[in-house]
C-alpha cells in the first residue's frame, strides 16, 4: 500500500496493476517524462586543466614593407615579440617608419607591453602592463597601463559561453529524427516514443528556422517547424563573468611610446546569468573628480528575439550626466529586424572622455585614442543621440538588407538610409547593388553595383561601378587566392578608372607567395602619374629547442624533434610539413585549449632506426608552444633465420624470445624472425609447436643504414 501511495503522487502518471500477471503497466503524459537529449555528442569533451602544457621559448612576428617611387624610398616595419613560459606570456608590440630626413627620418613607436597569465582551471586571466579596460554596456573602453583580472569563458572552447536556445518536440511512436537549421541538416538519429530535445545547437547568430522531420517505421513523415533565436552576450544560468582593472589611462596611442594620464583610474564590470533567459550586467569606474556607474541586461524574448537595455549615471566636476540604451532584435516571418536608441546627456562622462576633457580644460594638447563600440560607425559612437532601424531577409534567393540611422553630432545631423541587394546569378557568379542617402544637412548619396565571377582553381574576377556626388568610378579586379599550404601562389590585378569627377586613376598588380619561412608579396601601383614599387614580407621566428622561420603565428604551435630527417609531420591527420636534416620541424595553427593530435609518418625512416612513439596529443595554452620528442633512435635489430638440428626452418608462428629483451617475436616465412634489442652476443629461445624448446646463440654487429640479416642459425 505504501508503494501505491507513492506512485499515485506522480503527476501525469497513471498505472494499472495486474495481479494475475504480477505486472505493472504505466501511462505517462509527455509533461511527466524526462526529455531525451539527442545532441549530447555535439558538446565538446570537457578539458582537463592538468593536460594544458607549454614550454619556454620566444616568438617574433614581423612585417616589413618597402615603397619606392620618384619621391624616394620609404620603409616601415611592425613587430610582435612574445616570451612564452609555463608562468605566462610576455608580449611587446610596436612599429617603425623610415622616411627621407626631410620628412622626419626614422621613427619608432611602442604600442603595448604586457605579461599575461591564464588560469585554465578557474577561467581567469591576469594581465600586468598595457591592456584594454572593459567598458560594460555603456561606457567607452579605454587603454591603460596597470593590472587587469578577467574571466572570459570564450577562452575555454569546451565551455558553453552563451545560453543557447533549447528545441523540444515529441514523437508519438519510435521514429527517425532529422533536424534542419535554415535548410542545412544538423542532426540525424533515432528516438523512441515521447519527448526529446536539442540543447547544443550551433550558434548561428540572430534568428533561424528549425525544421524537425519525424519518419516512423511505416515511412510516414511529420514536419515540425519552429523559430529559434540566438542571443549574444546571454550567459547560462549561474554563470558569472567579470573584469576588474586599475592603472593609468593611455594617451596618444600609436603616436607616442610612453604617454599616460597622471591620475589613477579603476573600473570593474560583472555579468551574471540569472536564468537562461536573463543576464544582468553592472559596471563602475572612477578617476579623479569622476565616478560612473551603470546597470543593464540582456533578455530573451520568447523564441523570436532579444532585448538589451542599460542606464548609466556619471558625476564629473560637480555635474551629473545620464546615458541610456535600448536595443531590440527579432526574427518575424523569416525577417530579421533590429532597432535601437542610445541617448547621452551633455554632462555625461566616462574615463575615456573625462581624461580628454580635463586635458583640454588645462590647455594641454594630448589626445586619448578612444575605442568606440565596434557595432557602430565611428561618427555615430560619439553622437549625443543615435536611433537605428534595420531589417534583412531573403526573397527568391535575393538577400535584402535595409538600414536607417539618425544621429546628432553637435550642430550637425545625420539621417542616413541604406539598402543592399545580393543575388547569385548563373552557377559561378553573384551580383550585388548598394545605395545610401543622407537626408540630413550633408545630403550625401551613393550607388554601388557589381558582379563577381568564380573562374575555378581559386581564380575570381569582379567588375563594379560606383556613383557618388564626387563622380563615377569603374573598378575591374581579378585575383587568385593562395592556399593555406606552403608553396602556394596568389596574385591580384586591379584597375580603378574615373568615369567622371576629379578622382585619380589607380592601377595595381601584386604577386604573393606563401613560402615555408614567410609570406612574401611584391607589386607595382600607379596613382595618376605616380608609380610605386612595393614589397612586403610577413613571418615569424621561433626560438624553442632551436630556431625556426615560418609565416606569422597568431595561435599556438608545437616544435617536433627526434622524428628523423625529412619525415612527414601531420597535424590532426593533415600533412603540414616535413622535418629538417636534424629531425626537427615547427607545426603552427594548433587550436589552443583543445586536444591536437600531432603525428609522424615513419614509413620513410631508415630501417635501422625506430621511434619511441608516432603520435602525441597536446593541449597548448593561448599563444603557447609545446615541444614533442618522438624519440627516433638507432635500434639494434636483425632478421635472423632459424633452423632446427636437421637444417629445416622453424615453423611459421613459432614464438621466439631474446634473453634480456622483453619484446617477444614470432617466426615468419622461411624461418625469418625480426629481433630487436640485440647485443654483440645474443641467446635466443624458441617455443616449438610440437612441444619443448630449443635455443641458439649468435653474434651481432650493427650496419648503419641497412637491415642486418643473420643465419641460418641452428636452434638446438
XYZ file of C-alpha atoms in Angstrom:
716
model
C 0.000 0.000 0.000
C 2.859 2.376 0.740
C 4.260 1.909 -2.774
C 0.794 2.539 -4.279
C 0.631 5.856 -2.452
C 3.978 6.989 -3.841
C 3.010 6.082 -7.413
C -0.218 7.994 -7.018
C 1.759 11.098 -6.119
C 3.363 11.193 -9.584
C 1.660 13.972 -11.525
C 0.542 12.999 -15.020
C 1.263 9.274 -14.450
C -1.356 6.519 -14.399
C -0.676 2.882 -13.582
C -2.528 -0.408 -13.601
C -1.573 -3.499 -11.583
C -2.362 -6.967 -12.928
C -2.379 -9.436 -10.052
C -2.646 -12.432 -12.349
C 0.350 -11.386 -14.431
C 2.185 -9.867 -11.487
C 2.917 -6.784 -13.663
C 2.535 -3.011 -13.548
C 1.512 -1.015 -16.630
C 2.200 2.729 -16.748
C 0.794 5.541 -18.848
C 2.540 8.916 -18.682
C 1.926 12.209 -20.440
C 4.863 13.946 -22.162
C 4.996 16.512 -19.367
C 5.746 13.733 -16.868
C 8.652 12.304 -18.868
C 12.248 13.473 -18.866
C 13.075 14.534 -22.457
C 15.802 12.585 -24.225
C 18.723 14.870 -25.167
C 19.689 13.922 -28.722
C 22.710 16.133 -29.350
C 24.842 15.409 -26.294
C 27.587 14.251 -28.658
C 27.798 17.790 -30.074
C 29.207 19.017 -26.780
C 32.970 19.219 -26.730
C 34.740 16.917 -24.287
C 35.492 18.678 -21.024
C 39.031 19.961 -20.821
C 41.376 18.527 -18.217
C 43.259 21.599 -16.925
C 46.234 19.424 -15.989
C 46.658 18.471 -19.669
C 47.484 22.060 -20.661
C 51.249 22.278 -21.078
C 53.684 24.791 -22.527
C 57.444 25.033 -22.863
C 59.764 28.014 -22.588
C 60.588 29.865 -25.793
C 60.103 33.038 -27.790
C 58.222 34.110 -30.923
C 58.895 37.180 -33.054
C 56.180 38.080 -35.558
C 57.305 40.717 -38.022
C 56.100 42.619 -41.051
C 58.347 44.624 -43.386
C 57.037 46.987 -46.084
C 59.070 48.904 -48.676
C 57.750 51.570 -51.076
C 59.943 53.001 -53.843
C 58.874 55.863 -56.123
C 60.318 59.001 -57.728
C 59.841 60.714 -54.355
C 62.306 58.312 -52.735
C 62.410 55.169 -50.665
C 60.188 54.584 -47.650
C 60.093 51.591 -45.357
C 58.108 50.503 -42.341
C 58.149 47.536 -40.037
C 55.991 46.141 -37.271
C 56.845 43.597 -34.611
C 55.147 41.406 -32.042
C 57.656 39.803 -29.665
C 56.443 37.160 -27.205
C 58.276 35.331 -24.451
C 56.486 32.071 -23.636
C 56.792 30.165 -20.370
C 54.679 27.987 -18.048
C 54.153 31.138 -15.964
C 52.523 33.176 -18.737
C 53.259 35.074 -21.932
C 55.186 38.332 -22.044
C 54.491 40.453 -25.114
C 55.613 43.754 -26.593
C 54.464 45.269 -29.897
C 55.381 48.314 -31.937
C 56.284 49.690 -35.337
C 58.976 51.772 -37.002
C 58.976 54.035 -40.070
C 61.908 55.144 -42.165
C 61.465 58.178 -44.418
C 63.746 60.764 -46.006
C 65.230 63.146 -43.456
C 63.150 65.990 -44.869
C 60.006 64.091 -43.869
C 61.119 63.193 -40.370
C 63.631 60.405 -40.855
C 63.463 57.363 -38.584
C 60.561 56.929 -36.156
C 59.790 54.157 -33.655
C 56.612 53.833 -31.591
C 55.993 51.202 -28.923
C 52.389 50.051 -28.756
C 51.784 47.565 -25.936
C 53.903 45.738 -23.370
C 52.280 43.228 -21.052
C 52.564 39.965 -19.156
C 49.520 37.697 -19.280
C 48.829 34.573 -17.254
C 45.786 32.339 -17.792
C 44.482 30.092 -15.020
C 42.651 27.498 -17.099
C 41.073 25.726 -14.131
C 39.410 28.894 -12.781
C 38.917 30.509 -16.201
C 40.857 33.564 -15.066
C 43.319 35.741 -16.952
C 45.604 38.272 -15.258
C 47.338 40.956 -17.317
C 50.065 43.241 -15.999
C 51.068 46.138 -18.234
C 49.212 47.653 -21.175
C 45.679 46.357 -21.622
C 42.172 47.422 -22.627
C 39.552 48.030 -19.952
C 36.070 46.597 -20.335
C 33.584 49.435 -20.725
C 30.474 47.430 -19.923
C 27.333 48.179 -21.924
C 27.516 51.968 -21.971
C 30.968 53.265 -21.087
C 33.717 53.579 -23.677
C 36.555 51.066 -23.500
C 39.925 52.688 -22.833
C 43.579 51.677 -22.808
C 45.569 51.722 -19.608
C 48.787 50.513 -18.033
C 48.132 48.593 -14.845
C 46.610 45.304 -13.732
C 43.547 43.515 -15.085
C 41.860 40.357 -13.773
C 39.285 38.971 -16.167
C 37.064 35.923 -16.531
C 36.357 35.223 -20.174
C 34.591 31.967 -20.994
C 35.374 32.405 -24.685
C 38.925 31.275 -23.860
C 37.633 27.829 -22.933
C 36.262 26.188 -26.109
C 34.912 23.257 -24.078
C 32.595 25.534 -22.089
C 29.314 26.838 -23.470
C 29.822 30.585 -23.348
C 26.241 31.556 -24.195
C 22.778 30.378 -23.190
C 21.720 28.572 -26.345
C 18.059 28.058 -27.253
C 16.550 24.667 -26.381
C 14.474 22.987 -29.087
C 11.838 20.491 -27.841
C 9.413 18.164 -29.600
C 7.723 14.810 -29.074
C 7.378 11.603 -31.103
C 4.131 9.611 -30.921
C 5.922 6.399 -31.976
C 9.594 5.393 -32.361
C 10.929 7.365 -35.317
C 13.929 8.602 -37.229
C 14.661 12.263 -36.454
C 16.274 14.733 -38.867
C 16.875 18.317 -37.758
C 17.475 21.115 -40.282
C 18.594 24.641 -39.362
C 17.909 27.193 -42.103
C 17.725 24.308 -44.565
C 21.034 22.651 -43.558
C 20.899 19.261 -41.819
C 22.353 19.396 -38.311
C 21.336 16.045 -36.804
C 20.063 12.620 -37.853
C 19.285 9.806 -35.428
C 16.694 7.615 -33.715
C 14.234 8.441 -30.941
C 11.655 6.416 -29.036
C 8.140 7.438 -28.148
C 7.969 10.567 -26.010
C 9.583 13.995 -25.704
C 13.083 14.830 -26.876
C 15.161 17.989 -27.055
C 18.264 19.575 -28.557
C 20.467 21.517 -26.122
C 23.679 22.085 -28.092
C 22.501 23.886 -31.205
C 25.240 25.721 -33.108
C 25.193 29.485 -32.587
C 24.081 30.861 -35.959
C 23.733 34.446 -34.698
C 20.310 36.054 -34.655
C 17.219 34.165 -35.729
C 16.868 30.866 -37.536
C 14.191 28.391 -38.543
C 14.422 24.842 -37.202
C 12.649 22.055 -39.069
C 12.238 18.639 -37.433
C 11.340 15.724 -39.723
C 9.981 12.604 -37.942
C 9.780 9.406 -40.028
C 8.098 6.385 -38.460
C 8.518 2.700 -39.361
C 5.763 2.967 -41.981
C 7.546 5.790 -43.819
C 5.083 8.467 -42.743
C 6.704 11.870 -42.245
C 5.767 14.567 -39.751
C 7.245 18.065 -40.174
C 7.589 20.447 -37.248
C 8.914 23.988 -37.894
C 9.872 26.266 -35.030
C 11.650 29.633 -34.792
C 14.770 29.819 -32.634
C 16.849 32.846 -31.696
C 20.493 33.053 -30.653
C 21.025 35.908 -28.199
C 24.544 37.344 -27.959
C 26.031 38.067 -24.507
C 23.406 35.911 -22.772
C 25.007 33.751 -20.061
C 23.722 30.350 -18.955
C 22.046 30.302 -15.545
C 24.503 30.738 -12.676
C 27.481 31.772 -14.808
C 29.472 34.824 -13.691
C 31.839 36.804 -15.886
C 33.795 39.833 -14.755
C 36.672 42.171 -15.470
C 38.468 44.406 -12.976
C 41.307 46.750 -13.918
C 43.267 49.574 -12.335
C 46.090 51.765 -13.578
C 46.846 54.865 -15.615
C 44.927 55.614 -18.855
C 46.931 55.689 -22.062
C 47.158 58.816 -24.252
C 48.369 59.283 -27.813
C 48.281 55.564 -28.534
C 50.042 54.917 -31.813
C 51.709 58.329 -31.690
C 53.871 58.190 -28.566
C 55.510 55.222 -26.855
C 55.105 56.325 -23.216
C 52.307 58.801 -22.590
C 49.987 58.056 -19.682
C 47.451 60.149 -17.846
C 48.900 61.054 -14.419
C 45.746 60.277 -12.401
C 44.948 56.742 -11.218
C 41.819 55.096 -12.655
C 39.919 51.902 -11.848
C 36.913 50.129 -13.314
C 35.001 46.878 -12.988
C 32.348 45.003 -14.920
C 30.311 41.954 -13.908
C 27.747 39.910 -15.840
C 25.622 37.187 -14.219
C 23.202 34.692 -15.713
C 20.108 34.993 -13.525
C 18.464 32.396 -15.781
C 18.941 31.056 -19.276
C 16.726 33.941 -20.401
C 18.158 36.865 -18.422
C 21.687 38.166 -17.840
C 22.281 41.279 -15.741
C 25.346 43.489 -16.285
C 26.818 46.058 -13.922
C 29.746 48.433 -14.403
C 31.528 51.084 -12.354
C 34.611 53.239 -12.953
C 36.357 56.129 -11.301
C 39.262 58.528 -11.543
C 39.941 61.953 -10.067
C 36.745 64.075 -9.969
C 34.774 61.299 -11.762
C 32.604 58.356 -10.907
C 30.448 56.430 -13.333
C 28.069 53.517 -12.742
C 25.706 51.613 -14.990
C 23.299 48.700 -14.804
C 21.609 46.804 -17.599
C 20.963 43.414 -19.014
C 20.059 41.141 -21.879
C 16.914 39.037 -22.026
C 15.438 36.542 -24.458
C 12.021 37.416 -25.871
C 10.425 34.032 -26.363
C 11.799 32.191 -29.389
C 11.832 35.204 -31.659
C 14.067 37.950 -30.268
C 16.074 39.677 -27.558
C 16.053 42.937 -25.620
C 19.150 44.780 -24.394
C 18.784 47.759 -22.061
C 21.046 49.826 -19.857
C 21.254 53.044 -17.865
C 24.433 54.854 -16.785
C 24.955 57.821 -14.466
C 28.147 59.863 -14.157
C 29.379 62.680 -11.930
C 32.275 64.794 -13.220
C 33.474 68.149 -11.846
C 30.198 68.548 -9.943
C 27.920 67.864 -12.943
C 25.678 64.815 -13.362
C 25.063 63.142 -16.705
C 22.936 60.240 -17.889
C 23.301 57.785 -20.758
C 20.706 55.193 -21.771
C 20.468 52.422 -24.331
C 17.683 50.206 -25.636
C 18.119 47.622 -28.420
C 15.689 45.062 -29.778
C 16.423 42.204 -32.179
C 13.837 39.828 -33.580
C 13.053 37.377 -36.343
C 9.449 37.525 -37.518
C 8.081 35.655 -40.542
C 11.614 34.990 -41.786
C 12.655 38.658 -41.491
C 15.488 39.673 -39.152
C 14.664 43.008 -37.528
C 16.660 45.270 -35.248
C 16.144 48.663 -33.720
C 17.682 50.737 -31.004
C 18.081 54.127 -29.441
C 21.016 55.455 -27.426
C 20.977 58.880 -25.786
C 23.794 60.662 -23.970
C 23.286 63.753 -21.844
C 25.556 66.771 -22.339
C 27.178 66.276 -18.932
C 27.751 62.528 -19.220
C 31.404 61.476 -18.911
C 33.343 58.244 -18.589
C 37.088 57.712 -18.085
C 37.844 57.940 -21.814
C 36.050 61.252 -22.336
C 36.776 62.750 -18.887
C 40.555 62.424 -19.205
C 40.412 64.023 -22.632
C 38.146 66.803 -21.327
C 40.440 67.529 -18.377
C 43.469 67.827 -20.680
C 41.624 70.370 -22.786
C 40.497 72.300 -19.732
C 44.133 72.544 -18.627
C 45.150 73.859 -22.093
C 47.111 70.737 -22.923
C 47.011 69.062 -26.286
C 47.425 65.305 -25.837
C 44.754 63.128 -27.357
C 43.243 59.966 -25.877
C 42.532 57.366 -28.504
C 39.036 56.073 -27.780
C 37.872 52.588 -28.759
C 34.336 53.040 -29.995
C 31.538 50.497 -29.972
C 32.534 48.107 -32.804
C 28.879 47.662 -33.784
C 28.527 51.367 -34.655
C 30.166 53.537 -37.320
C 32.810 55.804 -35.699
C 30.811 59.013 -36.108
C 27.706 57.502 -34.549
C 29.696 56.371 -31.499
C 30.349 59.972 -30.464
C 26.902 61.400 -31.159
C 24.596 62.514 -28.357
C 21.627 60.552 -29.694
C 21.513 57.647 -32.111
C 18.435 55.926 -33.477
C 18.841 52.806 -35.609
C 16.416 50.605 -37.515
C 17.068 47.765 -39.904
C 15.878 44.561 -41.497
C 17.352 41.787 -43.587
C 15.666 38.883 -45.325
C 15.793 36.711 -48.422
C 13.246 36.740 -51.252
C 13.623 34.286 -54.140
C 17.333 33.767 -53.469
C 17.891 37.523 -53.223
C 19.319 38.828 -49.971
C 17.918 42.208 -48.903
C 19.430 44.463 -46.223
C 17.754 47.739 -45.155
C 19.179 50.191 -42.594
C 18.356 53.622 -41.217
C 20.354 55.689 -38.710
C 19.559 59.083 -37.217
C 22.332 60.771 -35.243
C 23.026 64.218 -33.832
C 26.656 65.364 -33.882
C 26.788 68.808 -32.291
C 25.150 71.164 -34.779
C 25.206 68.525 -37.499
C 22.504 65.954 -38.071
C 22.757 62.681 -39.954
C 19.767 60.799 -41.330
C 21.257 58.002 -43.387
C 19.180 55.355 -45.152
C 20.870 52.489 -46.969
C 19.795 49.405 -48.883
C 21.671 46.493 -50.397
C 20.718 43.521 -52.570
C 22.744 40.343 -53.152
C 21.849 37.520 -55.504
C 23.672 34.546 -57.033
C 23.360 34.506 -60.816
C 24.193 31.693 -63.193
C 26.234 28.959 -61.469
C 29.534 30.688 -60.735
C 28.594 34.338 -60.266
C 26.853 36.693 -57.863
C 25.609 40.258 -58.296
C 25.101 42.998 -55.735
C 23.886 46.586 -55.516
C 24.182 49.007 -52.570
C 22.935 52.531 -52.100
C 22.771 55.173 -49.395
C 21.299 58.645 -48.927
C 21.864 61.184 -46.148
C 18.632 63.110 -45.639
C 20.324 65.429 -43.138
C 22.262 68.606 -43.765
C 25.066 66.950 -45.710
C 22.859 65.375 -48.360
C 25.469 62.796 -49.402
C 24.402 59.895 -51.593
C 25.969 56.982 -53.430
C 25.131 53.919 -55.521
C 27.417 50.901 -55.951
C 26.796 47.838 -58.125
C 28.924 44.923 -59.202
C 29.220 41.290 -60.240
C 31.732 38.642 -59.165
C 32.683 35.508 -61.119
C 34.352 32.337 -59.868
C 36.595 31.026 -62.631
C 37.971 27.912 -60.924
C 41.363 26.999 -59.425
C 40.919 29.720 -56.780
C 40.637 32.379 -59.510
C 37.895 35.032 -59.373
C 37.080 38.275 -61.173
C 34.770 41.187 -60.472
C 33.547 44.425 -62.015
C 31.789 47.231 -60.162
C 30.568 50.785 -60.715
C 30.330 53.484 -58.037
C 28.416 56.744 -58.436
C 28.564 59.426 -55.722
C 28.402 63.206 -55.550
C 32.120 63.266 -56.316
C 31.761 61.382 -59.596
C 31.665 57.883 -61.045
C 34.310 55.132 -60.891
C 34.646 51.795 -62.666
C 36.657 49.066 -60.929
C 37.715 45.792 -62.510
C 39.600 43.212 -60.494
C 40.914 39.685 -60.956
C 42.670 37.619 -58.335
C 43.845 34.181 -57.334
C 43.596 33.332 -53.650
C 46.656 31.450 -52.366
C 46.016 28.222 -50.497
C 46.978 27.537 -46.908
C 49.703 25.095 -47.884
C 53.320 26.142 -48.213
C 54.406 26.952 -51.750
C 51.001 28.292 -52.862
C 50.904 31.324 -55.140
C 48.384 34.136 -55.461
C 48.043 37.305 -57.483
C 45.807 40.366 -57.873
C 45.245 42.789 -60.758
C 43.158 45.936 -60.152
C 42.102 48.850 -62.337
C 40.091 51.802 -60.948
C 39.061 54.146 -63.764
C 37.438 57.502 -63.093
C 34.430 57.942 -65.396
C 33.654 61.430 -64.139
C 34.838 63.792 -61.432
C 38.403 64.530 -60.357
C 39.489 61.185 -58.992
C 42.856 59.760 -59.961
C 43.135 56.539 -61.949
C 44.546 53.674 -59.918
C 46.135 50.506 -61.303
C 47.939 47.760 -59.404
C 49.370 44.284 -59.875
C 50.531 42.183 -56.917
C 52.049 38.735 -56.563
C 52.061 36.908 -53.221
C 53.758 33.658 -52.299
C 53.362 31.571 -49.155
C 56.884 30.317 -48.584
C 57.895 27.885 -45.886
C 59.553 30.638 -43.874
C 57.321 33.688 -44.577
C 54.575 35.218 -46.706
C 56.068 37.344 -49.480
C 54.377 39.947 -51.666
C 55.584 42.289 -54.381
C 53.773 44.624 -56.702
C 53.563 47.799 -58.713
C 50.959 50.536 -58.259
C 50.040 53.635 -60.235
C 48.223 56.648 -58.743
C 47.618 59.056 -61.589
C 51.135 59.914 -62.799
C 52.868 58.393 -59.742
C 54.293 54.880 -59.891
C 55.189 52.922 -56.756
C 57.030 49.615 -56.489
C 56.200 47.826 -53.246
C 57.413 44.791 -51.377
C 56.089 43.139 -48.245
C 57.286 40.252 -46.102
C 55.452 38.859 -43.094
C 56.569 35.969 -40.966
C 57.840 34.758 -37.639
C 60.964 33.457 -35.958
C 60.505 30.878 -33.204
C 63.136 30.074 -30.597
C 62.317 26.825 -28.800
C 64.833 23.990 -28.825
C 66.303 25.602 -31.930
C 65.460 28.438 -34.343
C 62.661 28.152 -36.902
C 61.264 30.516 -39.522
C 57.604 30.374 -40.531
C 54.687 32.539 -41.688
C 53.094 34.705 -38.994
C 51.940 32.794 -35.896
C 48.748 34.035 -34.247
C 47.820 30.827 -32.451
C 49.501 28.006 -30.570
C 52.263 25.849 -32.043
C 54.435 22.780 -31.468
C 58.114 22.050 -32.030
C 58.770 18.491 -33.197
C 62.119 16.831 -32.517
C 63.530 13.319 -32.629
C 61.479 12.451 -35.719
C 64.235 11.531 -38.168
C 65.311 13.537 -41.216
C 62.790 14.519 -43.916
C 59.897 12.818 -42.115
C 56.299 13.900 -42.941
C 54.550 15.583 -39.986
C 50.761 15.623 -39.616
C 48.545 17.890 -37.545
C 45.084 16.448 -36.806
C 45.573 13.940 -39.683
C 46.514 16.695 -42.172
C 50.061 16.745 -43.514
C 51.553 20.149 -42.753
C 55.350 19.956 -43.065
C 58.466 17.745 -43.085
C 61.317 17.614 -40.621
C 64.727 19.059 -41.434
C 68.011 17.147 -41.537
C 68.146 17.181 -37.734
C 64.706 15.595 -37.431
C 63.022 18.822 -36.232
C 60.028 20.798 -37.501
C 57.665 23.609 -36.499
C 53.906 22.895 -36.535
C 51.723 26.015 -36.459
C 47.981 26.745 -36.249
C 47.203 24.459 -33.314
C 43.907 25.071 -31.535
C 44.547 26.483 -28.033
C 42.984 24.774 -25.017
C 41.837 21.838 -27.138
C 43.378 18.421 -27.905
C 45.587 18.492 -31.003
C 46.988 15.296 -32.491
C 50.496 15.695 -33.919
C 51.952 12.611 -35.604
C 54.714 11.487 -37.936
C 54.713 9.057 -40.842
C 57.536 6.611 -40.014
C 57.401 4.679 -43.297
C 60.318 6.652 -44.741
C 62.599 6.216 -41.747
C 65.817 4.197 -42.210
C 65.406 0.513 -41.400
C 67.889 0.673 -38.513
C 66.018 3.362 -36.506
C 62.747 3.271 -34.570
C 60.521 5.970 -32.998
C 59.513 5.684 -29.370
C 56.045 6.856 -30.495
C 54.410 8.063 -33.706
C 51.600 10.188 -32.243
C 51.176 12.740 -29.465
C 48.095 14.586 -28.198
C 48.915 18.043 -26.852
C 46.770 20.820 -25.337
C 48.637 24.144 -25.642
C 47.528 27.382 -23.942
C 46.675 30.508 -25.973
C 49.788 31.743 -27.827
C 51.761 28.939 -26.173
C 54.125 26.379 -27.614
C 54.841 22.753 -26.765
C 57.761 20.517 -27.673
C 57.216 16.921 -28.802
C 60.045 14.390 -28.922
C 59.159 11.296 -30.948
C 62.296 9.566 -29.754
C 63.586 8.264 -33.080
C 66.835 6.479 -32.233
C 69.099 3.799 -33.727
C 67.910 0.309 -32.946
C 69.964 -2.874 -32.807
C 67.797 -5.221 -34.842
C 68.251 -8.011 -37.348
C 66.378 -10.623 -39.348
C 67.570 -13.976 -38.014
C 66.884 -17.176 -39.989
C 66.301 -20.013 -37.530
C 66.579 -23.722 -38.442
C 66.380 -26.889 -36.361
C 69.088 -29.503 -35.880
C 68.057 -31.161 -39.184
C 68.528 -27.886 -41.066
C 64.791 -27.290 -41.568
C 63.420 -23.798 -40.960
C 61.301 -23.387 -37.835
C 57.536 -23.415 -38.488
C 55.627 -20.165 -39.096
C 54.252 -18.769 -35.831
C 56.903 -20.198 -33.565
C 57.298 -17.924 -30.529
C 60.836 -16.578 -30.105
C 62.438 -14.501 -27.355
C 65.880 -12.976 -26.860
C 67.388 -13.305 -23.406
C 67.227 -9.941 -21.629
C 64.711 -8.447 -24.096
C 61.054 -8.112 -23.084
C 59.701 -7.745 -26.609
C 58.558 -11.178 -27.989
C 58.796 -12.179 -31.657
C 57.426 -14.874 -33.931
C 58.932 -16.784 -36.820
C 57.628 -15.856 -40.253
C 58.069 -17.439 -43.640
C 61.397 -19.128 -44.443
C 62.304 -19.237 -40.748
C 62.765 -15.465 -40.554
C 62.320 -13.692 -37.203
C 62.703 -9.932 -36.662
C 64.590 -9.493 -33.394
C 65.309 -6.217 -31.572
C 67.397 -5.116 -28.600
C 70.375 -7.127 -29.768
C 73.872 -7.033 -28.279
C 77.199 -8.260 -29.594
C 76.459 -11.832 -28.362
C 72.806 -12.977 -28.082
C 70.945 -16.063 -26.938
C 67.545 -16.858 -28.457
C 64.945 -19.377 -27.286
C 62.076 -20.813 -29.356
C 58.902 -22.495 -28.078
C 58.324 -25.307 -30.597
C 54.749 -26.056 -31.767
C 55.104 -29.787 -31.064
C 56.266 -29.045 -27.532
C 59.586 -28.359 -25.946
C 62.078 -25.608 -26.644
C 65.306 -25.028 -28.460
C 67.999 -22.378 -28.096
C 70.668 -20.777 -30.231
C 73.480 -18.273 -29.827
C 74.626 -15.753 -32.479
C 76.838 -12.694 -32.837
C 75.539 -9.272 -33.966
C 77.194 -6.191 -35.470
C 75.129 -3.136 -36.410
C 75.300 -1.846 -40.011
C 74.236 1.821 -40.291
C 71.518 2.461 -42.858
C 70.662 -1.129 -43.757
C 68.880 -4.139 -42.350
C 71.193 -6.804 -40.902
C 70.415 -10.433 -41.824
C 71.916 -13.335 -39.856
C 71.725 -17.037 -40.445
C 70.831 -19.696 -40.859
C 71.255 -20.146 -37.097
C 70.742 -23.660 -35.712
C 68.358 -23.895 -32.780
C 69.069 -26.999 -30.625
